[in-house]
Each structure stands twice: as C-alpha cells, then as structure tokens.
Amino acid sequence: MASFSSIFHSRKLIIFLNTSLTSLLAFLLITSTFLPSFELQGEKLIIGAQAGAISCKIHDYEDHNTKCLYLKSHTSSACSSKGYINYLQIFYCTCGHSPLLGYSFLFLWLAILFYLLANTAAEYFCSSLESLSTLLKLSPTIAGVTLLSLGNGAPDVFSSIVSFTSSGNGGVGLNSVLGGAFVVSNVVVGVISTLISSHEVAIEKSSFIRDVCFFLFSLASLLLILVVGEITLWVAILFLSIYILYVCVVLFMQFYSKKQNNVSLKPSTLDSLENGVPLLGYVDDQEPPPVSSKPSFPLEDHHQESKVLHLLELPLYLPRRLTIPVVSEEKWSKPFAVASVSLSPILLTTLFNTQRQKKFGSSGNLVSYFAAGLVGIVLGNLAFVNTNSSSPPKKWLFPWLAGGFLMSVTWTYIIAEELVSLLVSMGYILGIDPSVLGLTLLAWGNSVGDLITNVAMAVNGGPDGAQVAISGCYAGPMFNTLLGLGVSFVISAWDSYPSSYVIPGDGSLYETLGFLMAGLVWALVVLPWKGMKLDSVLGVGLLCIYLCFLVLRLCRAVGGGFGL
C-alpha cells in the first residue's frame, strides 16, 4: 500500500492539480473580461423587493438568469461569499448556461483546496513543529501530545475555527470535527482490525483505556454543552482545559512507568508506544522522499521537457514557498529565505485587513501596507546579510522556526477559510445542508490521510506499527475535538462576552455523538474481552456502526432537502 507521503509527492497528481488551477484561473479571467454582465434593470425592482431578506432564497427562482440577478442585488444576504471567491455567482452567472461546466469548476477547485490544506500541513506546518520540538528539546511524550498532535490535526482544527469565526456557519465546524473523529475511530480502526485479524496482534491496555475514556468524557462534555444550547467564556475554557488534564495524566503515567521500571526515558519509538502517543514521525510505512527547495531537473536527454514540467508545478508551489520561511537542510534556499521574510509581513497585513473588512466593513489603509513593506525590507536585508547559500542558519534559529510556524498557520487558515466557504456554497447549489457536507466531504477529505497512513503502518509495521496506528486513531480525534472545538468556543464566547455564545442548533449532532460514543463503547468492551487483540469482531462491528449512521444521515438529508 502506498504511503501518504508518496501520494503527496506523486508528480502526476501535482502536475494535474497545477494544470487545473491554471485552467480555472484562465477561465475566470476570460469570462470576467469578455462575457457581458447581466443588466439589473426592470427585473431588479421585482427581485429587489426582498432586499431586506437575510436568508438565502436563491432556490425561490427557477432559471439561472433570475438567480444571477438575485445574487447581484442581494450582496448582504446569506448567499454572499464568506471566502475570497463568490462561487454562487460563478455557478449561476458565469456558468449559468452550462451547469456541467459549473460543477466541474467547483469539484476541481475542491480537490485543489483539499490538496493545498493537507500538503501545507505536511510540508510546512509539521516541519516547523518538528524542528521547534527538537530545538526546545521536548520529550517524545510532550511533543507527541502537543506540537506533533497539532501537526496531525491542523486541517480539522483550522477548518473548525474558520467555520465559527469567519464563515459564520459553526454547524459545518461541529459536523466536520465529529465526522472526522467518527471516520478515524470507527472506519480506520475497523479496517485495521479486519485486515490484521489473522495476526492476533495485541495492543497495550492501559494507554488504550486511558485514551478512549478521555475521549468519551470529552464527547459527554460536548453533549452537555449542546443540550444547554449556549456556552459562556469560562465553560469554553474549561472544555479546552480537558486536554490539559489529559496531558497531565499522560505525563503522570510516564513518570510512574519510569519509576516502576527504574529506567531512563529515551526518545524512541518504544517509549511512544508504551504511552500511546501518536508521534508524527512514525505515521508512514516508509521514509518520505526528500523535497528539494525547487523541483530538480534531469541533466540528460529530457532537459527541455523537465523545464516544462517544472513550470507546470509552480502555481501551487511558488506562492507558499515565497512566503513561508524554511530552514531545513534538504529544503534550504537563500533566495527563497530572503523572499519569504520580505513578503510574509505583506501577506499578514493583507489577511488582517481582509478579516477586518469582513467583520467591520472597513478595509485597511495604505499606511498599514507601507509599514508592512518597510518591515519586510528590513527583515529581508537582515536575512541576506546573515545567511549563506550553502546551508541554513545555525544561530538565531528560533525566530526562523517561529516565523515558519506563523506563516504555515496563516496559509492553513486561508485555505481552510476558502474550503469552508466553498462547501457552504455547494450546499446551496446542491440543496443540501452545508453541515451534511461538513460531516461527509470535509470529514472524509481531512481523514483520508489518517486512513492511508494508519492502515499502512498497521499492516506493514508489525505489532509496534499496529500500536502506533491505534493510538493515533483515538488520541488524534480527541485532540481535534478538544482543541478544534475548544478554541472555536473560546473565540466565539470571547466575542459574545459577557453574554453567552449560542451554539448553532442542529438536532443531528445528537445523533452523530450517539453513534460515535457507541463505537467507542463497543471498542472499550470488545478489546478487553478479546484479550486486547485486534480481530474482525471489533472491526466489523465498528464498520457496521458507521455504515448504519451514514445511511441514516444521508437518507434524512436527501429526503428532507435543504430548507432555504
């Protein structure tokens, strides 16, 4: 089975996505330049009669012309884009005469955003976290339950935060986090248990019970919050603090195990296995191929062809490489390093001004961009003078890594914001509640990496690999739930302070939580009963629970429609 890294580094996939991005940008440029705009004349008066409407009533109109007029005359309604691209106008105005073209655009862009989100986390975000962990000399346990867990769960965490803070659709965040946790804890564990059932692999009992019990407690706390229907700032902080309690318990178990065995801890795989910590460095069944600072070219017969392929890979690669500082040995490039510290202040200022405009309706002035450009020039000159072309800097490494971490977070946030905006727009177009898309498309997209890497580790890594995979299948989703939703709750409650933040009403969340907790209880009962051995009884049971839930949820969504 191919590893997740090999899939990310597949040149055919990268070239296809880059070519798709170039084609989509060219399509938007041509259509916006040469196609005539709809005139909002007589029909504007009729459609404009509902200008005060808040909800999106686009499906009240039949043909694409009137839908386009509605969108252009209701720029402040729920139909307005919460991201950087207005997908509804593209679908109904630009591609109104050809829905197939519109659907192709949306799904191609969806694939590109999923790739960018996962690739940014894998190539830049996780790299910065691993380097920071080494620089700060964190123990494997501390690194595993803090920085490296954040690296693994970055797509889920940021998608949740964006859905609450930027898109205004917290239901998407709730459903995507819980849906992702459901996929990983049921589908991934179910597949692993079924595939290796004949090997009679047993996993460590204490860490499994600890992780599952903490996960159940977290979900029970979330269920209580949903029942109440609102959350105060202090309750949000308490919910987030559950993970701090989990970290303390992990440390206590490590200390107790060390004392019992009277051996010193070493940063090894065995140490992480005994404590059930999913270390990022062990999630693949093989070492990922090194990635150079720029695509390499063969020097023989196909030199010209390689130049063409190199150019095709640039659209997705270059913007991030020019704004994210990277100081690892295999990726070091002085020109890129100088450019990244020079351009990153401008990107941060642009993002800040964009968010301020969305929230308060006021955009940034030229002074902020001038200040950002000045800071960039100073940082760029410092980087140029104090670095060399042959190797990354050895001194002042922390500012470089912190900058790489900050810009990785920035890019992850931007991509997650656009992804959530696209899913909400697709919900309106398809007539499906966006929360259902969060539960399915977003959850599956963010969990496909866990499925591929954990199954590969369990199948090819022997008993140790199975232990790491199962640990990650419970500790990872718990981190995403507590940090992704916890930080979202804290930010939302802070904005509403001193009033309480009202949780988005979605009765299906009780259903999701019920099935998710049922899967955890099934594993908690079956595994000790089977002597902690992974077998088909556990696997088939977990898969059946998820399948029953999915069929029920999709039937209800299709049958009930989307109340617009």
Steps between C-alpha positions, in 0.01 A plus 500: 500500500637841404579737779334835541828679430546318171150607396577864587826483304345332194613723217202407284258613770690823563517585128129419455401728789730780384367474145145503635573811705650678199200405287252620763678834539511547121130413479409757766716767336353443154138485614527805722669699221305405188156377610240772545350558843129472565320831504309557820214704359130421517542164665717653769200683635299181536779293649621794704172505688651242733822695548460490873492123513778344702469135398608375159189458282676412179295184442180708494593585140509254213737602220862602536437856377268591787726318747794705375297820536404397852864445597613833358220692670535324839867538575436516876284187524603154617588426136799735511835326507686473830823418319698674228306362200126534436420144392126557461555780250749285309251211486183695417639800310826396336404135441123546498455366147707187577443349847742217413776756457407654833508166682835417339641831622376446856621142538839569343548794733386284792770242417762776476402645839508158667846440357625844605363459853658159553823582317554825691454314826735219396775698325515823699293491819620162626859574397500817712347318796749213486792743481362704790459180701865411439624852571304523827621149595150376580461140610317268256198494730469878525564542128253227412207641696565867412692611192491179298132438574433854380689417181290190441170676572569837336242465216217404738594759762523791257189397305307506827639838609426652159142372493427668835696823463499585130224321309240541775392139447609319817292197405754418229782505756313286751404244239843490334685441828254238626475344154877477474523349849232248403683401181834453675378326817256270318593458135879509538506284814245269338707457184820446700338242728350310206819497291733377777253276685687186393825629661346515850675826583437625854525865598600654833201511735561795731562760229201375298262524797642841593454645152152358443373603844630855455344511155164385640522760777573770242202398288274485807609854590427615145159332515419690819600828331273422203209416731539833681517672161743775601842533652669766712864598473595316819324179394678520164833531680411201720415293193834591344673416831393136472791449264739655752370246751562224247859617450553498878368143524731390217797656678404338829475158334838556340656599831339205678615258229852640521507464875365145487749381244784713639621583150565834341274613220645528153345660192424169331205344328457257790459789744223649294332161462491435873333832561264489204636818343452528124831646388492676167824349387361146496182542300639378170607149405806639329715810514353781293713595205703814555356816354751745361453874526403497133405218262810331365573440133673204337810614317481251216268466203178645641633833625252710303207278596597528867498879474143484377401268784675729747295795375179297529576431867548865594142635544432306820860490618631853453257719703552299818874457446541876458323581828585212741854502644660154480836427662534122472815361342327323210280798406736790565517772235635845582299683229177342624596572861560869432182525293288326765598731787455801270154406370346338809423834678306613192298176493423531873388861454280404205336221701445729800343773286281247319370357827437850636303590189284187534425568865478878516460604137818711501806408300858583590666817378821541308692584817471139626630364170782754497598397855484131405718565195752689713516215754542255214792699355675508838450127560606417145824694535575338836439156348719579198792619712486227766448187286705319240403304192642162600318426826219633724583727794629344821452805720173673579318188386195554721378819318528316167301201628244723674458694177456179304242382751310832486488511121401131482211580734412799280487294181312217670242750626460661156452164327264368769294820479460461125422128533220562750363782281497267199318226692235747619448622142479142371237433764284779356558382143428131570216573740679322784561637847867612512538318834435173314785584264715574804407162643582318177720679246705711742527220758602241240740739328678586826503134612628332185858553617428322829338214310793448263786550746353317801387200296841485328677522836285228655532263204871548433636603839431186704379517863676834562345649189153383604548655845601837353210490253234420761639761740477762228143398416379603848744763626493690169119546473484590869758774440301629202178501702638674808734743322303557180165552671652629826688786335195573282278518808746724685530745208124509441421537872762776528329691218164460678631582850342570746205328332511130418575370151200320351599163353372445143180298523533165327303205636702257288806568720340292777471216252865537397619508860284200591639280223857622562479419870340163416807416289733594784303293750503205258880519477531546877297183558620274217876558522544404870260207441724381216818538702585835331540321165385674186261271314209503256238510777621846601557611141171386349307639795659844465445506123134399543445779754642758262311360199168508688563858605603612152202342325260649754656844475513511120144368461377769735696770316378394156142442616471818703675726252652830593263752641594823332 
